[in-house]
Every structure is written in C-alpha cells, then in structure tokens.
Coordinates of C-alpha atoms in Angstrom, one line a residue:
M1 CA 18.3 -9.2 -1.0
K2 CA 20.1 -8.3 -4.3
K3 CA 16.7 -6.3 -5.1
H4 CA 14.8 -4.0 -2.6
S5 CA 11.4 -4.5 -4.4
L6 CA 9.6 -3.9 -7.7
F7 CA 9.3 -0.4 -6.7
A8 CA 13.1 0.1 -6.5
A9 CA 14.7 -2.2 -8.7
V10 CA 11.9 -1.7 -11.6
T11 CA 10.4 1.5 -11.2
G12 CA 13.5 3.7 -10.1
C13 CA 11.5 5.9 -7.5
M14 CA 14.9 6.1 -5.8
V15 CA 16.2 8.2 -8.4
S16 CA 13.3 10.6 -8.8
L17 CA 10.6 11.9 -6.4
C18 CA 7.6 9.7 -6.9
T19 CA 5.3 12.4 -8.2
L20 CA 2.4 11.3 -10.2
H21 CA 4.6 12.5 -13.3
N22 CA 7.5 10.7 -12.6
A23 CA 5.5 7.5 -11.4
E24 CA 3.9 7.8 -14.8
V25 CA 7.2 8.2 -16.6
Q26 CA 8.6 5.1 -14.8
A27 CA 5.5 3.0 -15.7
Q28 CA 6.7 2.7 -19.4
K29 CA 10.0 0.9 -18.0
I30 CA 8.2 -1.7 -16.5
P31 CA 8.7 -5.2 -18.5
I32 CA 5.3 -5.8 -20.0
R33 CA 5.1 -9.7 -20.2
K34 CA 1.9 -11.7 -21.4
I35 CA 1.4 -13.5 -18.0
S36 CA -2.5 -13.8 -17.7
T37 CA -4.2 -16.4 -20.3
D38 CA -6.7 -15.1 -22.7
E39 CA -9.3 -17.5 -21.1
Q40 CA -8.8 -16.0 -17.5
I41 CA -8.8 -12.3 -18.8
K42 CA -12.1 -13.5 -20.9
A43 CA -13.7 -15.1 -17.8
R44 CA -13.3 -11.5 -15.9
S45 CA -14.3 -9.2 -18.6
H46 CA -18.0 -8.9 -17.6
L47 CA -17.3 -8.7 -13.9
K48 CA -18.2 -5.3 -12.2
A49 CA -16.5 -4.2 -9.2
V50 CA -18.8 -6.1 -6.8
D51 CA -18.4 -9.4 -8.7
F52 CA -15.3 -11.9 -8.3
P53 CA -14.6 -15.3 -9.9
P54 CA -14.9 -18.6 -8.1
L55 CA -12.1 -18.4 -5.2
T56 CA -10.8 -21.1 -2.6
F57 CA -10.0 -20.2 0.8
A58 CA -7.5 -21.9 2.7
K59 CA -8.6 -24.0 5.5
I60 CA -6.4 -23.2 8.8
K61 CA -6.9 -25.2 12.0
G62 CA -8.4 -22.9 14.6
A63 CA -8.7 -19.9 11.9
P64 CA -11.8 -18.3 10.8
T65 CA -13.3 -19.8 7.5
L66 CA -13.3 -16.8 5.1
T67 CA -16.4 -16.3 2.9
P68 CA -16.3 -14.6 -0.5
P69 CA -15.8 -10.8 -0.3
T70 CA -18.5 -7.9 -0.3
M71 CA -17.6 -4.3 -1.3
V72 CA -18.0 -1.6 1.4
T73 CA -20.3 1.0 0.2
T74 CA -22.2 4.3 1.1
Q75 CA -25.9 4.9 0.4
Y76 CA -24.5 6.5 -3.1
G77 CA -21.8 4.3 -4.1
P78 CA -18.3 2.8 -2.9
V79 CA -16.4 4.2 -0.3
E80 CA -13.2 5.0 -1.8
T81 CA -9.5 6.8 -1.8
R82 CA -8.2 9.0 -4.6
G83 CA -4.5 10.3 -5.5
T84 CA -3.0 7.0 -6.3
G85 CA -5.6 4.9 -5.6
W86 CA -3.7 3.0 -2.6
A87 CA -6.2 2.1 0.3
Y88 CA -4.9 1.3 3.9
P89 CA -8.1 0.5 5.9
E90 CA -8.9 0.7 9.8
F91 CA -11.9 0.3 11.8
R92 CA -12.2 2.4 14.9
D93 CA -14.6 4.4 16.9
M94 CA -13.2 8.0 15.9
D95 CA -16.1 9.9 17.4
Q96 CA -16.6 8.0 20.7
D97 CA -20.2 7.7 19.8
G98 CA -19.9 4.0 20.5
K99 CA -19.6 2.7 16.7
K100 CA -16.6 1.9 14.8
D101 CA -15.8 4.3 11.8
L102 CA -13.8 3.2 8.7
L103 CA -10.7 4.9 8.1
I104 CA -8.5 4.6 5.1
G105 CA -5.0 6.0 4.4
E106 CA -4.1 7.5 1.2
F107 CA -1.4 7.8 -1.1
G108 CA -1.2 11.1 -2.9
S109 CA -4.3 12.8 -1.3
G110 CA -5.2 15.9 -3.2
L111 CA -3.7 16.6 -6.7
E112 CA -2.2 20.0 -7.5
H113 CA -0.3 20.5 -10.8
G114 CA -0.2 16.9 -10.9
R115 CA 1.7 16.4 -7.9
P116 CA 0.2 15.0 -4.5
V117 CA -0.6 17.1 -1.9
G118 CA -0.2 15.4 1.5
N119 CA -1.0 11.6 2.5
F120 CA -4.0 11.7 4.5
I121 CA -6.5 9.3 6.4
R122 CA -10.2 9.4 5.2
V123 CA -12.7 8.7 7.8
Y124 CA -16.0 7.5 6.8
P125 CA -18.5 7.9 9.8
N126 CA -20.7 4.7 10.8
I127 CA -24.2 5.9 10.6
S128 CA -25.5 2.8 11.7
E129 CA -28.4 3.0 14.2
N130 CA -26.8 1.4 16.9
G131 CA -23.4 0.1 15.8
K132 CA -24.4 -3.8 15.9
G133 CA -24.0 -5.9 12.7
I134 CA -22.8 -4.9 9.0
P135 CA -22.1 -1.0 9.8
A136 CA -23.4 1.6 7.3
F137 CA -21.5 4.7 6.4
D138 CA -22.0 8.1 5.3
D139 CA -20.9 9.4 1.7
E140 CA -19.4 12.1 3.1
F141 CA -16.2 11.4 4.6
Y142 CA -13.7 14.0 6.2
Y143 CA -9.8 13.7 6.5
L144 CA -8.4 13.2 10.1
R145 CA -7.0 16.2 11.8
P146 CA -5.0 16.9 14.7
D147 CA -6.0 17.8 18.3
N148 CA -7.3 21.4 17.8
D149 CA -5.2 22.5 20.7
Y150 CA -2.0 21.3 19.0
G151 CA -2.9 21.1 15.3
Y152 CA -3.0 24.1 12.4
G153 CA -6.0 23.2 10.7
T154 CA -4.7 21.0 8.3
P155 CA -5.0 16.9 8.3
L156 CA -2.7 14.7 9.6
S157 CA -0.1 13.9 6.9
L158 CA 2.8 11.4 6.2
W159 CA 5.7 12.3 4.0
V160 CA 6.5 9.1 2.5
W161 CA 8.0 10.4 -1.0
C162 CA 7.6 7.2 -2.8
C163 CA 5.8 3.6 -3.3
M164 CA 3.7 3.4 -0.3
G165 CA 1.0 5.4 1.5
F166 CA 0.0 6.4 4.9
K167 CA -0.7 3.3 6.7
P168 CA -2.0 3.8 10.3
T169 CA -1.4 1.4 13.2
F170 CA -2.8 2.1 16.2
A171 CA -1.0 1.4 19.8
D172 CA -0.6 2.9 23.0
L173 CA 3.2 3.0 22.5
N174 CA 4.0 5.1 25.5
N175 CA 1.5 3.4 27.9
D176 CA -0.4 6.4 28.9
G177 CA -3.9 4.9 28.3
I178 CA -4.7 6.6 25.0
T179 CA -3.9 5.1 21.6
D180 CA -1.5 6.4 19.1
I181 CA -1.2 6.2 15.6
V182 CA 2.3 4.8 14.2
A183 CA 3.2 5.1 10.7
G184 CA 6.5 4.5 8.7
Q185 CA 8.0 6.3 5.6
Y186 CA 9.7 5.1 2.5
N187 CA 12.6 7.4 2.5
P188 CA 14.5 8.7 4.8
G189 CA 13.0 5.7 6.7
D190 CA 11.7 7.6 9.6
I191 CA 9.1 5.8 12.0
I192 CA 6.4 8.6 13.0
L193 CA 4.4 8.6 16.1
F194 CA 1.4 10.7 16.1
K195 CA 0.7 10.8 19.8
G196 CA -2.7 10.3 21.0
T197 CA -4.3 13.0 23.3
K198 CA -8.1 12.8 25.1
K199 CA -9.2 15.1 22.0
G200 CA -7.6 13.8 19.1
Y201 CA -3.7 13.3 18.0
M202 CA -0.7 15.4 18.1
P203 CA 1.2 16.3 14.9
G204 CA 3.7 13.5 14.0
D205 CA 7.3 13.3 15.4
R206 CA 10.1 10.9 14.9
L207 CA 10.6 7.9 16.9
F208 CA 14.3 7.2 18.1
Q209 CA 15.5 4.5 16.0
E210 CA 19.2 3.1 16.6
G211 CA 21.3 3.5 13.6
D212 CA 19.6 6.8 12.5
P213 CA 18.1 6.6 8.8
L214 CA 19.2 10.3 8.3
G215 CA 22.1 11.0 6.0
K216 CA 22.7 7.6 5.1
K217 CA 24.5 7.8 1.6
K218 CA 25.3 4.4 0.5
F219 CA 22.9 3.0 -2.1
E220 CA 24.4 -0.3 -3.4
G221 CA 25.4 -3.7 -2.3
D222 CA 23.5 -7.0 -1.4
D223 CA 23.5 -6.1 2.5
E224 CA 20.3 -3.6 2.6
D225 CA 18.6 -5.9 4.9
I226 CA 21.2 -5.9 7.6
N227 CA 23.5 -2.8 7.3
P228 CA 22.3 0.2 8.7
E229 CA 24.7 2.3 6.8
N230 CA 23.2 1.2 3.3
S231 CA 20.3 3.7 2.8
M232 CA 18.3 0.9 1.5
Y233 CA 18.1 -0.7 4.7
W234 CA 16.0 2.1 5.8
Y235 CA 13.6 2.4 3.1
Y236 CA 9.9 1.1 2.9
N237 CA 8.4 0.7 6.3
T238 CA 4.8 -0.4 6.7
V239 CA 4.4 -0.8 10.5
A240 CA 2.7 -3.5 12.6
V241 CA 3.2 -3.5 16.3
A242 CA 3.5 -6.4 18.7
D243 CA 5.5 -7.7 21.7
L244 CA 7.8 -10.4 19.8
T245 CA 10.6 -10.4 22.6
G246 CA 8.2 -11.0 25.5
D247 CA 9.5 -8.0 27.5
G248 CA 6.1 -6.6 27.9
L249 CA 7.0 -3.7 25.5
D250 CA 5.5 -3.3 22.0
D251 CA 8.2 -4.0 19.0
L252 CA 8.0 -2.6 15.5
I253 CA 7.6 -5.2 12.7
L254 CA 8.7 -3.4 9.5
G255 CA 7.9 -4.1 6.2
G256 CA 9.8 -3.9 3.1
S257 CA 12.0 -6.3 1.0
C258 CA 11.7 -8.5 4.2
I259 CA 9.9 -8.6 7.6
R260 CA 12.1 -7.2 10.0
I261 CA 11.6 -6.8 13.8
S262 CA 12.9 -3.5 15.5
K263 CA 13.0 -4.6 19.2
N264 CA 11.7 -1.9 21.8
I265 CA 14.9 -0.8 23.8
G266 CA 13.3 2.0 25.8
T267 CA 10.9 1.9 28.6
K268 CA 6.9 1.7 28.8
T269 CA 6.7 5.3 28.6
D270 CA 9.8 6.3 26.5
P271 CA 9.7 3.8 23.5
R272 CA 12.8 3.8 21.4
F273 CA 13.9 1.3 18.8
G274 CA 16.7 -0.8 18.2
L275 CA 18.5 -2.1 15.0
R276 CA 16.4 -4.0 12.8
K277 CA 16.9 -7.6 12.4
P278 CA 15.2 -10.0 9.8
L279 CA 12.1 -12.2 11.1
L280 CA 13.0 -15.9 10.4
H281 CA 11.0 -19.1 9.3
T282 CA 11.3 -22.1 11.4
D283 CA 14.4 -23.4 8.9
G284 CA 16.4 -19.9 9.5
S285 CA 15.7 -18.4 6.2
T286 CA 14.2 -14.6 5.9
V287 CA 10.6 -13.8 5.7
A288 CA 10.8 -11.8 2.5
S289 CA 8.8 -10.9 -0.8
G290 CA 11.4 -12.6 -3.0
K291 CA 12.4 -15.9 -1.3
N292 CA 9.9 -18.0 -3.2
G293 CA 11.1 -17.9 -6.4
E294 CA 9.9 -15.1 -8.4
Q295 CA 9.1 -12.1 -6.5
H296 CA 5.6 -11.8 -5.0
G297 CA 5.4 -8.5 -6.8
G298 CA 7.2 -5.9 -4.5
A299 CA 7.3 -5.0 -0.7
I300 CA 5.8 -7.4 1.8
N301 CA 3.3 -5.5 4.1
P302 CA 2.8 -7.1 7.7
V303 CA -0.2 -7.7 10.1
I304 CA 0.7 -9.4 12.9
F305 CA -2.4 -11.1 14.8
D306 CA -3.2 -14.5 16.3
W307 CA -5.3 -15.8 13.3
D308 CA -5.3 -19.7 14.1
N309 CA -6.2 -18.8 17.9
D310 CA -3.3 -20.9 19.3
G311 CA -1.9 -18.3 21.4
I312 CA 1.1 -17.6 19.2
P313 CA 1.2 -14.4 17.1
D314 CA 0.9 -15.3 13.1
L315 CA 2.0 -13.3 10.3
L316 CA -0.3 -12.2 7.5
A317 CA 1.1 -10.3 4.3
T318 CA 0.3 -8.6 1.4
F319 CA 2.3 -7.5 -1.5
A320 CA 2.4 -5.2 -4.5
Y321 CA 0.0 -7.6 -6.4
L322 CA 1.5 -6.7 -9.9
G323 CA 2.2 -9.8 -11.4
R324 CA 1.4 -13.5 -11.3
A325 CA 3.8 -14.3 -8.6
S326 CA 1.9 -12.3 -6.0
A327 CA -0.3 -13.9 -3.7
T328 CA -3.5 -11.8 -2.5
I329 CA -2.8 -12.6 1.2
M330 CA -0.1 -14.7 2.7
F331 CA -0.3 -16.7 6.0
Y332 CA 2.8 -17.4 8.2
K333 CA 1.9 -19.4 11.0
G334 CA 3.8 -18.3 14.2
V335 CA 5.6 -21.0 16.2
K336 CA 8.0 -20.6 19.4
Q337 CA 11.1 -22.1 18.4
N338 CA 14.1 -22.1 21.0
G339 CA 12.4 -19.2 22.8
E340 CA 11.9 -17.2 19.9
F341 CA 9.1 -16.4 17.5
R342 CA 9.5 -17.7 14.0
F343 CA 7.3 -18.6 11.1
E344 CA 6.1 -21.6 9.2
K345 CA 6.5 -21.0 5.3
G346 CA 3.7 -18.9 4.0
I347 CA 0.6 -20.2 2.1
P348 CA -1.8 -18.3 0.1
L349 CA -5.3 -17.8 2.1
I350 CA -7.3 -16.9 -1.2
T351 CA -6.6 -18.3 -4.7
A352 CA -8.9 -18.0 -7.8
N353 CA -9.8 -21.4 -9.0
D354 CA -8.8 -20.7 -12.8
G355 CA -5.3 -19.8 -11.5
G356 CA -5.9 -16.0 -12.5
K357 CA -6.2 -12.7 -10.3
A358 CA -8.5 -13.4 -7.3
L359 CA -9.0 -9.8 -6.6
P360 CA -9.1 -6.8 -8.9
G361 CA -6.4 -4.1 -8.7
S362 CA -3.2 -3.9 -7.2
H363 CA -1.5 -3.1 -3.9
P364 CA -3.9 -4.5 -1.5
A365 CA -3.7 -4.1 2.3
I366 CA -5.5 -5.6 5.0
T367 CA -6.6 -5.2 8.7
I368 CA -8.0 -7.8 10.6
T369 CA -11.2 -6.8 12.9
D370 CA -14.5 -7.9 13.8
W371 CA -16.7 -6.1 11.2
N372 CA -20.2 -7.4 11.9
G373 CA -20.0 -7.9 15.6
D374 CA -20.6 -11.6 15.5
G375 CA -17.5 -12.3 17.7
V376 CA -15.4 -13.9 14.6
M377 CA -12.4 -11.9 13.2
D378 CA -13.0 -10.8 9.5
I379 CA -10.4 -9.2 6.8
V380 CA -10.8 -5.8 5.5
M381 CA -8.7 -5.1 2.4
G382 CA -8.1 -1.9 0.4
T383 CA -7.3 -2.4 -3.2
A384 CA -6.3 0.2 -6.0
V385 CA -8.6 -0.6 -9.3
A386 CA -8.2 1.1 -12.4
T387 CA -11.1 3.3 -13.8
L388 CA -11.7 5.0 -17.2
N389 CA -14.0 7.8 -17.4
D390 CA -14.6 7.6 -13.4
Q391 CA -16.1 4.0 -14.1
F392 CA -14.6 0.7 -13.0
D393 CA -12.8 -1.0 -15.8
A394 CA -12.8 -4.6 -15.6
A395 CA -10.3 -5.3 -18.4
L396 CA -7.6 -3.1 -17.1
S397 CA -8.3 -3.9 -13.3
W398 CA -8.4 -7.8 -13.6
Q399 CA -5.0 -8.0 -15.5
W400 CA -2.0 -7.7 -14.0
E401 CA -0.2 -4.1 -13.9
L402 CA 3.0 -5.5 -15.0
E403 CA 1.2 -6.7 -18.4
T404 CA -1.0 -3.5 -18.9
G405 CA 1.8 -0.9 -18.2
I406 CA -0.5 1.2 -16.1
Y407 CA 1.5 1.0 -12.7
Q408 CA 1.0 4.3 -11.1
L409 CA -0.7 5.8 -13.9
N410 CA -3.1 8.6 -13.3
P411 CA -3.5 10.9 -16.6
G412 CA -7.1 11.4 -15.5
Y413 CA -6.0 13.7 -12.9
F414 CA -3.8 16.0 -15.4
T415 CA -4.6 19.7 -14.9
E416 CA -5.3 21.8 -18.3
P417 CA -2.0 23.7 -17.7
R418 CA -0.2 20.0 -17.5
K419 CA -1.9 18.9 -20.6
R420 CA -0.9 22.3 -22.7
R421 CA 2.6 21.9 -21.4
L422 CA 2.9 18.4 -22.8
K423 CA 1.1 19.5 -25.9
K424 CA 4.1 22.3 -26.1
E425 CA 6.5 19.7 -25.6
M426 CA 5.4 17.3 -28.2
E427 CA 5.4 20.4 -30.8
A428 CA 8.8 21.3 -29.9
A429 CA 10.1 17.7 -30.3
D430 CA 8.4 17.7 -33.5
A431 CA 9.9 20.7 -34.7
A432 CA 13.5 19.6 -33.7
R433 CA 12.9 16.3 -35.6
K434 CA 12.0 17.9 -38.7
K435 CA 15.0 19.8 -38.4
T436 CA 17.3 16.7 -37.9
G437 CA 15.3 14.8 -40.9
L438 CA 15.3 11.9 -38.4
T439 CA 12.3 9.6 -37.9
E440 CA 10.9 9.3 -34.3
E441 CA 12.2 5.8 -34.0
E442 CA 15.8 7.2 -34.9
L443 CA 15.3 9.9 -32.2
D444 CA 14.4 7.4 -29.6
A445 CA 17.4 5.3 -30.4
K446 CA 19.9 8.1 -30.2
R447 CA 18.1 8.6 -26.7
F448 CA 16.7 12.3 -28.0
V449 CA 13.2 13.0 -26.9
S450 CA 10.5 12.4 -29.4
S451 CA 7.0 13.4 -29.6
K452 CA 6.1 9.9 -29.4
S453 CA 8.3 9.2 -26.3
I454 CA 6.7 12.4 -24.5
F455 CA 3.4 10.9 -25.1
N456 CA 4.1 7.3 -24.1
N457 CA 5.7 8.7 -20.9
A458 CA 2.5 10.6 -20.0
Y459 CA -0.1 8.4 -21.3
V460 CA 1.4 4.9 -22.1
K461 CA -1.8 4.4 -24.7
S462 CA -4.2 6.8 -25.8
E463 CA -7.0 5.0 -24.2
Y464 CA -5.6 5.6 -20.8
K465 CA -6.0 9.4 -20.9
T466 CA -8.8 9.2 -18.5
L467 CA -7.3 6.7 -16.3
K468 CA -7.5 7.1 -12.7
H469 CA -6.6 4.6 -9.8
V470 CA -9.1 4.5 -7.1
G471 CA -9.0 2.7 -4.0
Y472 CA -12.0 0.3 -3.1
V473 CA -12.5 -1.6 0.3
Y474 CA -13.6 -5.3 0.4
V475 CA -14.7 -7.5 3.4
F476 CA -13.9 -11.1 3.8
L477 CA -16.4 -12.1 6.5
G478 CA -15.0 -15.0 8.9
K479 CA -17.2 -17.8 10.3
K480 CA -16.1 -20.4 12.8

C-alpha cells in the first residue's frame, strides 16, 4: 500500500513523538470535509451516551444475532479510560475469585506536563454476587501490575510511541500452562511478551522476530507490507494469536495497513516468529484497510474467532472510525483454500439505518466473550468519545472526527504551566507581528508563527478548550 494509514499519512506521527501536544498540532492538519448530512447530525444531537440511532445487524449463518448495545457502568457511572481515551477491553478473572473482571488497555495513561505517562491496563473488579449473569463492576479500578517478586511497584506498561494503545492479548505462548499477555508496539515494531506466573505477570520482554525491527531506517516506497528493510513494515502492531498454519503452534496475526501473519518458527516452549506475510482474500488480494475504495479510516485491528461456528477461524476487524468510509466492525468469513486459511471479502456487522455513524466516538476496539454467561458469544467494544466540561458531548461524539478536527485533541488536560506557556508564546508572536507590520494571515502565509496559529494548533476552536477524549465500553449481546 502506498499509504500506511491515516495515522501516518495524515497526522504525520512518524515525524514527531505522539505526545498530546504534537497530536493536537497534527489534528489541525487533517482535511476537514463535510461528510455527514445535517439530517443525520440532527437526529443524533439529543442522544446521550447510552442512546443509539436505529441500527441494522448483519445476519450471518451460524453466528450469534447481535442486539443493540448497552453501556458498561459501575454503581456511579460509566467505566472509562482516560489519557487519549482509546479503550481496548478484555474480560478475564484476574483475582482468581471465579468472576471475570473487566480490563481496558489505555493509550496515554496519566498526564504530566501534557505528555502521556505510560500506557497501562485498567482493571475493574467484578463485584457481582456469584459471577453469573450480567457482571457488575466496582467504581474503583486499579492498574494491572507485575508479579510482586519481579515488579518494581509500577503498572505494566507498553511503549507505543504513537497511534495505538496497550491492547492486551491473552495466550499461553510458551505452553507452560499459565496465560501470558502479548502486545504490539507502534514503533519500532516490537512484539512484547509479559510472561505469566502463578502470581501475575513478568515485566515485558521483546519476542524474537525474524528481520528484527530495530535500526530500520528506510521510510519510503510502496513495499511497506512486504519489505522488512522498510521501517514502515514494522509499524503499528495490534495483535491477535491463533494457529493459522496447522502446526500446533500459535502464530501472530498483526494489524496495521493490512492484516499479516507472522508464523511461529520456534517451538512449543520457545516461541519465535518469522517474517510477516499478508493474509489474503479468496481472490488473492490482501486483507487491508484501504483496499475497498476510500480508506476505512486508519489501521485495521484484527480479532480471530470462529464467529459463524463452522470450525474455521474468521476475522473480525475494527478501524480508526474517523470518516464515512470506516465501518464499525467488519466480518471476514474464514475458509480453507488450497490448504491455507483465507478470508472472504468483508461485510459490516453493524450499520446505522440512516447511513450515519452507528456508534459515537472513534477508535473502536473489540473482544469476543460470553459476557452474560448464557453460552452465546457477545461483542464487547471500547470507543473514545468526546467530552466537554467532563460531560459526554453528543454533537462532537456523533460527528466524524475528520469533520470536526478533534482527532487526538485533549486540551482539557492542559496543565496550568502549559497554559501559561501558550499564553506567553501568543504574546511573543503578537509582539513580533506588530514589529513587522504584517497581519496574522500574512505571517501564516510566510510560514512564520502567529498568535492565531499557536492557538489553533493547541485548541483548534475556543469551544474545545475543555475537550477530553474518554473511553467508554459497550456490549452487544448475542442471541442464538
């Protein structure tokens, strides 16, 4: 693919570290297009975070029938993530009390001087009486920490640099009977293993990858999906784990500009992973985010699961969900073809009846689990919604972020020193403008910094000064 994703091609996160400040600067550079119709926006303007427009769910033979989403809440309000608001949910028993807890991976956990401090996993304990039926969650979450015998008192954290968060994938990669956490980075492209112990998890270690992402300098060309000497080959790695080669070893299925498989070339006890090769449709084309006309809206995030219960793994995927071409969830039916796993062309699982957004916010991420214990698989989804004055904002959350210009914008987290610095920079720019006698427009045209450009890069609009992205979690229950 010529473009890696909206993250790389549009926001330019390759050039600068994706701190909140730089992401906000880049937010101004996203082309703002009038995509949604006024009628669609008007129909959603009254919706709260628990409300949805009329939705249609694809009927897939053998698969659960999805029902309209419900928000996951505590006794005091929604479960949530902070930082940049991205939310990667998982549902597992973390304290061995027989009840599954809600985990949510974050991007930019904690903020100090406007910069993310780690990328952590929130754990909301399940406080239901017996763990059966719809789970209940305590309002007081904790961050997942390593095994006390090996940790340093700080939460498990993943260095991702840009454009994705800590998406935990649980698998027993070394076949010792204890589940590990596997997670991918954006840059340099490592896959990190948090080895499971009887008391928790070890701090993360790099898994062996043939070709080794470290030190790759090439950053150009159209071969990013197939050339390990191209640094873009390694960037953006949301991870799924499955044996797609039939050798009894877990392989890595990696997201990004396309879906690729990294075959396990190690052993049952020593996992090592080979060069990445694109997964293919039945017609031989690559399963990718931008192969269906206009881009779906950024990198493709894979989940491998036999959704239609035919004994063959399927692919479910989400995208950045920034513009009209982005589907909420795509389903790619898995088939066996010439001894290999391939996938039929994708169909959207969820659509809004009026053609607008089906869910609020952006950057949806899913896990498939039996949420309510009825024996039927459900879909749990995290999404980053927009808040103003710490309240869900329907007008921004139900519009596409390519339209509003709020992608990665979080000025509500600005510290007082940061605000004072911005004010001083604007005052200095005004003084320089008066000295030159030029207008702000003339300064901008000459690529000099103006007070207006500083303000726009930080806030985009004055009404966005309290904007924060917050991660909410929704559940689509499945029925037979």
